[in-house]
Tab-separated table of C-alpha atoms in Angstrom:
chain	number	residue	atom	x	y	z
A	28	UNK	CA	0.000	0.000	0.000
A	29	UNK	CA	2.814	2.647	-1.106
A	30	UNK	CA	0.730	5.840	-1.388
A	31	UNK	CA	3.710	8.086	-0.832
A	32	UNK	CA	6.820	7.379	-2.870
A	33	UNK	CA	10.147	9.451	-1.229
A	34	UNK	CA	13.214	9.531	-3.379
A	35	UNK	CA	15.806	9.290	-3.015
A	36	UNK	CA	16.684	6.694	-0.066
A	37	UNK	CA	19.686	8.121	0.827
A	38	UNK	CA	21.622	11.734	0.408
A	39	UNK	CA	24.959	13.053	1.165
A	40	UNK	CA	25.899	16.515	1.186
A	41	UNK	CA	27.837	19.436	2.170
A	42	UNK	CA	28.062	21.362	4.797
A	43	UNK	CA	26.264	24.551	3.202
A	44	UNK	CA	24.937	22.988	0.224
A	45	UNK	CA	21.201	22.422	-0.433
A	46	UNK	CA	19.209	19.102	0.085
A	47	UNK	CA	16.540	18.208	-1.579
A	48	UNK	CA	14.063	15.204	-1.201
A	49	UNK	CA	11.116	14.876	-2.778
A	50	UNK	CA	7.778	12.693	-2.943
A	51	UNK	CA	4.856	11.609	-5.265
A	52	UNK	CA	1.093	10.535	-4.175
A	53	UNK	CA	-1.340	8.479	-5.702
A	54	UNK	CA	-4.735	9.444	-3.282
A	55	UNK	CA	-6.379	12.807	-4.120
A	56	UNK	CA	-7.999	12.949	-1.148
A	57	UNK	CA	-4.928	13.603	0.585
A	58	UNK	CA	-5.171	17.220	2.060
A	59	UNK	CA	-2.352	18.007	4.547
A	60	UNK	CA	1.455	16.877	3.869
A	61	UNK	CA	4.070	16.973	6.410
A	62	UNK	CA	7.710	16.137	6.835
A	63	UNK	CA	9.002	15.001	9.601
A	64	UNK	CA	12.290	14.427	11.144
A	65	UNK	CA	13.724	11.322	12.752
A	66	UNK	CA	16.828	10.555	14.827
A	67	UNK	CA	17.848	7.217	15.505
A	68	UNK	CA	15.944	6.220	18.954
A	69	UNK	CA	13.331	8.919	18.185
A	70	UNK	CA	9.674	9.163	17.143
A	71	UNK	CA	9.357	11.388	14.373
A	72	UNK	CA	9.418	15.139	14.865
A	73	UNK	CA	7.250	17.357	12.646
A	74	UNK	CA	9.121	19.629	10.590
A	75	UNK	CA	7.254	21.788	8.189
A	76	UNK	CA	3.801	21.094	6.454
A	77	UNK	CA	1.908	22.362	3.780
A	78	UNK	CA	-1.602	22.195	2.676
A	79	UNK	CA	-2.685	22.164	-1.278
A	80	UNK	CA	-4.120	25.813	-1.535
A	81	UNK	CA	-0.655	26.867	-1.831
A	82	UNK	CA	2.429	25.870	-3.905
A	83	UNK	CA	5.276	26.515	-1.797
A	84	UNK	CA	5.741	27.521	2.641
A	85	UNK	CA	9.090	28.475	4.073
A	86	UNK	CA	10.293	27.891	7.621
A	87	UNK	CA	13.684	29.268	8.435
A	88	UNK	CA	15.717	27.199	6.147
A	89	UNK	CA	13.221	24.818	5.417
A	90	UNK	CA	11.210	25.292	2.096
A	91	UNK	CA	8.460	22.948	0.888
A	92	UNK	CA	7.153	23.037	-2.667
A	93	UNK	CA	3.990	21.321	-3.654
A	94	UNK	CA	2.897	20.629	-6.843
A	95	UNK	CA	-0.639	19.568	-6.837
A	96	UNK	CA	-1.509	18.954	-10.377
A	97	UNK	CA	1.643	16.631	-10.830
A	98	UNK	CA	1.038	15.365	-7.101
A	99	UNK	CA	4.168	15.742	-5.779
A	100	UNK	CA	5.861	17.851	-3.357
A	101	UNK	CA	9.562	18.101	-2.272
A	102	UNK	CA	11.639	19.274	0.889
A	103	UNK	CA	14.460	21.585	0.299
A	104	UNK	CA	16.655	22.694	3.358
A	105	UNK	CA	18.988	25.344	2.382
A	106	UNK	CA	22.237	26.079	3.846
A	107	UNK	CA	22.388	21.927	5.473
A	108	UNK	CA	24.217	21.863	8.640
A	109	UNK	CA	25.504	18.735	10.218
A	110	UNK	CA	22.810	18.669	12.892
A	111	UNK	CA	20.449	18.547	9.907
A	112	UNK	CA	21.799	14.263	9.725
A	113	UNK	CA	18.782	12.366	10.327
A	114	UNK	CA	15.987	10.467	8.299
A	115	UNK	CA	13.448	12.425	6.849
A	116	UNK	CA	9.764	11.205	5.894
A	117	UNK	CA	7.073	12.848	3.926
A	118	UNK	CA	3.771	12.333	4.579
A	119	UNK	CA	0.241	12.556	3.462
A	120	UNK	CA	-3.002	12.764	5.591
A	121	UNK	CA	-7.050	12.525	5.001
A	122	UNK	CA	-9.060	14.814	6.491
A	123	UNK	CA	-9.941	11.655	9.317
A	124	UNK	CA	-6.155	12.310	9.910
A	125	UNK	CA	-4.980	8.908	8.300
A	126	UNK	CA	-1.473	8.960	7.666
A	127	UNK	CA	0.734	7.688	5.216
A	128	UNK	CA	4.234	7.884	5.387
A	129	UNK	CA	6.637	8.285	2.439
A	130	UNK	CA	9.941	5.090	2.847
A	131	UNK	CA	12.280	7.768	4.276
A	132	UNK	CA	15.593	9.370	3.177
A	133	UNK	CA	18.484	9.152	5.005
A	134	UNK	CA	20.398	12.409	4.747
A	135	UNK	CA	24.052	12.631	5.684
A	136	UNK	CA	25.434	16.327	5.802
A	137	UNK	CA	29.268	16.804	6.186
A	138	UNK	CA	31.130	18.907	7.340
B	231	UNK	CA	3.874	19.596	30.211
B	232	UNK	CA	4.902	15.711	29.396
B	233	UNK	CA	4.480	14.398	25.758
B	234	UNK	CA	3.273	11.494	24.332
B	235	UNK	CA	4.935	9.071	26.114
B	236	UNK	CA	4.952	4.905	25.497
B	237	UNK	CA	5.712	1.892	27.568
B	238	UNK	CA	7.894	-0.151	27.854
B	239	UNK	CA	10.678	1.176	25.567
B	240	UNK	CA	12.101	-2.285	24.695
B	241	UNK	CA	10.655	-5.563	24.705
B	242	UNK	CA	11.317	-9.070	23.556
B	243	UNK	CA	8.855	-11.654	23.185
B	244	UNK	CA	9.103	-15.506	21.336
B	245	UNK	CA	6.894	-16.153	18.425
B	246	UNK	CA	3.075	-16.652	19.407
B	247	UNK	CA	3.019	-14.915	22.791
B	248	UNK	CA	0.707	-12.019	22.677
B	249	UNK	CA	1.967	-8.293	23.755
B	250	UNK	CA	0.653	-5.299	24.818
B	251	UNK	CA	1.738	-1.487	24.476
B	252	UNK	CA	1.174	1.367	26.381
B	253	UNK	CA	0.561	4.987	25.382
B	254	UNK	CA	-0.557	8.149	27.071
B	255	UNK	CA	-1.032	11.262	24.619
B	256	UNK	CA	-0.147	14.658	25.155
B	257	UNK	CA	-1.857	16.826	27.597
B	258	UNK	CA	-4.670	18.174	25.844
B	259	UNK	CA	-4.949	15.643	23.080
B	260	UNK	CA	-8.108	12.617	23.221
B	261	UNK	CA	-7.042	11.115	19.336
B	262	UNK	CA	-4.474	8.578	19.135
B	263	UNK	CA	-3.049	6.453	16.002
B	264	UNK	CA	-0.593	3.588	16.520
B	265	UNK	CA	2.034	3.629	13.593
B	266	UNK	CA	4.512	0.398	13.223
B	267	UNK	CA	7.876	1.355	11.940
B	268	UNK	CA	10.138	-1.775	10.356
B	269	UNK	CA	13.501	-0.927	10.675
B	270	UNK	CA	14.738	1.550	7.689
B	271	UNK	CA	10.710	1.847	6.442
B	272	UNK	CA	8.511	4.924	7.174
B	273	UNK	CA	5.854	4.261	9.779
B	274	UNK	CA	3.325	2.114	8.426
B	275	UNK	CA	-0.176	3.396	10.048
B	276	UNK	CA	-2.527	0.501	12.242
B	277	UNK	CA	-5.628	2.689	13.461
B	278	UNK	CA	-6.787	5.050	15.309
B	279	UNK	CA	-8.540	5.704	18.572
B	280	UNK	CA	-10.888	8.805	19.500
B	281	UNK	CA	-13.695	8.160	22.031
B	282	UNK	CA	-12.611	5.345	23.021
B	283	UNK	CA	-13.754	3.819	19.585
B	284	UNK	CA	-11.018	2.364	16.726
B	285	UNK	CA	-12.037	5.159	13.827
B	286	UNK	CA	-10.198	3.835	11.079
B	287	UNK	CA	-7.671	0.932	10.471
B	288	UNK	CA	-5.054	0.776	8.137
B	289	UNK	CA	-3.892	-2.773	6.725
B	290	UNK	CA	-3.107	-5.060	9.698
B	291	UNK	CA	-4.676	-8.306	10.536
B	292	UNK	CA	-6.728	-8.816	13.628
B	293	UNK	CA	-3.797	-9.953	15.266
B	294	UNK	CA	-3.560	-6.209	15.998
B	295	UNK	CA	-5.826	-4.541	18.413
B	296	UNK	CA	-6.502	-1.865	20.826
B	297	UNK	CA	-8.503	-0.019	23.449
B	298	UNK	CA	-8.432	3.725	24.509
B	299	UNK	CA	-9.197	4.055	27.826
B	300	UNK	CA	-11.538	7.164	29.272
B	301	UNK	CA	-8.418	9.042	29.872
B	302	UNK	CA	-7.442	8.947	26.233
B	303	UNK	CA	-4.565	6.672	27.203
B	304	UNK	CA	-4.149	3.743	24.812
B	305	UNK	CA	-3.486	-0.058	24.165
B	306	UNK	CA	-2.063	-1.713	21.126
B	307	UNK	CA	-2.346	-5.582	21.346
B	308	UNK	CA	-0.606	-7.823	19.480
B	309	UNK	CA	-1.581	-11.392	19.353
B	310	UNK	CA	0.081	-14.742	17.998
B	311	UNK	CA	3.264	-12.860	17.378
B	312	UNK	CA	5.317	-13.417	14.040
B	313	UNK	CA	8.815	-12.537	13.274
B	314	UNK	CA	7.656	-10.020	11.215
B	315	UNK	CA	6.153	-8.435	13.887
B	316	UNK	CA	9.957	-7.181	15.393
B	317	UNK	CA	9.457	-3.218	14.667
B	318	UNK	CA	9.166	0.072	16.409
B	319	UNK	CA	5.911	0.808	17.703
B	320	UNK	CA	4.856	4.252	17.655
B	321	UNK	CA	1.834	6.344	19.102
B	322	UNK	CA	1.126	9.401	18.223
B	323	UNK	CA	-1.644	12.076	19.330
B	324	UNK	CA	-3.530	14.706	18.223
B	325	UNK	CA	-5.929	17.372	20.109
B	326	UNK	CA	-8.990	15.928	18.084
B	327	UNK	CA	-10.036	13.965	15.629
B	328	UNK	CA	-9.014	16.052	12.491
B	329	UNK	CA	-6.550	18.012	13.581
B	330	UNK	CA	-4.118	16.952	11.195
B	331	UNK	CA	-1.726	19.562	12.177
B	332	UNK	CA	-0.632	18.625	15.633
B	333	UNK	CA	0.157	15.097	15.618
B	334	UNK	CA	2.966	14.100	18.479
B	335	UNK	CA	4.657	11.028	18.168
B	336	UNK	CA	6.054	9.444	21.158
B	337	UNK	CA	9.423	7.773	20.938
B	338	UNK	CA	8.261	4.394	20.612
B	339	UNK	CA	8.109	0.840	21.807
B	340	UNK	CA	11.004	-1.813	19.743
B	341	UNK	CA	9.505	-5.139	19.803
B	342	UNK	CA	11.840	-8.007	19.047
B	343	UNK	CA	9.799	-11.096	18.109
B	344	UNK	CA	12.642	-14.063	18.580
């Protein structure tokens, strides 16, 4: 039941460079997407969300863009710090607040 | 003000013994959803709990089940346990049903099915 594809799986960059991870869904009666952020030994952490009235929200240096005719949306986090290094997960929600969560990408920054 | 918080943290169990997980929600909240997490997969999500009624279910068997209790607190129950089973257990709350913005995960329960 992969609703939410996430690509890629895994992503390296530099300290100071831009990451970018993005996902596709299949339900249109999806109406909230968030990303979340995971550390090993953690639960999830919401990030940054967005809901389809608008095509991009910015938090600090997190940016997501949302495509809703092509039904996709992407994170970008600009100027990636080391603390940044954890797993990431999209997400989509119904308006019941059913969840489905995107496979993840690991995202190494270095320094 | 405490978060969602889960018990026990670790737990290992032999194949066909049943289990049982423990979650209290965030102060405030009264809707919780149980998520199982395989190890390098996103959370995969079981159901959901809001007046002390499951509200929706995603694709588990009815080896899986739960209870919320009057003080939103929660049960997931496991029974005949499978290998496959071995995962992180997550419960996460919400102030109400709908509220698709707020939703606190705890840190877990990892269940290792031997």
């Amino acid at each position: 039941q992969q609703q939410v594809k996430q690509s890629p799986q895994s992503l390296i960059v530099q300290k100071g460079g831009i990451s970018i991870i993005n996902c596709a869904y299949e339900n249109t009666a999806f109406d909230y997407f968030p990303w979340y952020q995971q550390f090993p030994g953690k639960g999830p952490a919401l990030l940054i969300a967005i809901r389809p009235d608008v095509s991009e929200k910015k938090e600090g240096r997190f940016t997501i863009s949302f495509n809703k005719s092509a039904k996709q949306f992407s994170l970008h986090i600009m100027d990636s710090q080391p603390g940044d290094s954890a797993t990431y997960f999209c997400a989509a929600s119904n308006p019941n607040n059913d969840m489905r969560f995107g496979a993840g990408t690991r995202l190494t920054v270095k320094p | 003000d405490a978060g969602v918080t889960q018990s026990p943290t670790h737990l290992i169990k032999t194949r066909g013994q049943q289990v049982t997980l423990r979650c209290s929600p965030k102060s405030g909240h009264d809707t919780v959803s149980w998520y199982q997490q395989a190890l390098g997969q996103g959370p995969q999500f079981i159901f959901q709990y809001y007046e002390e009624e499951e509200r929706q279910r995603g694709n588990f068997p009815d080896r899986f089940s739960g209870h919320q209790f009057p003080n939103y607190s929660s049960e997931l129950n496991v029974n005949a346990l499978l290998l496959g089973d071995s995962a992180l257990y997550l419960c996460a709350s919400s102030p109400l049903r709908g509220a698709q913005e707020t939703q606190y995960f705890g840190p877990g329960t990892r269940l290792l099915v031997l």
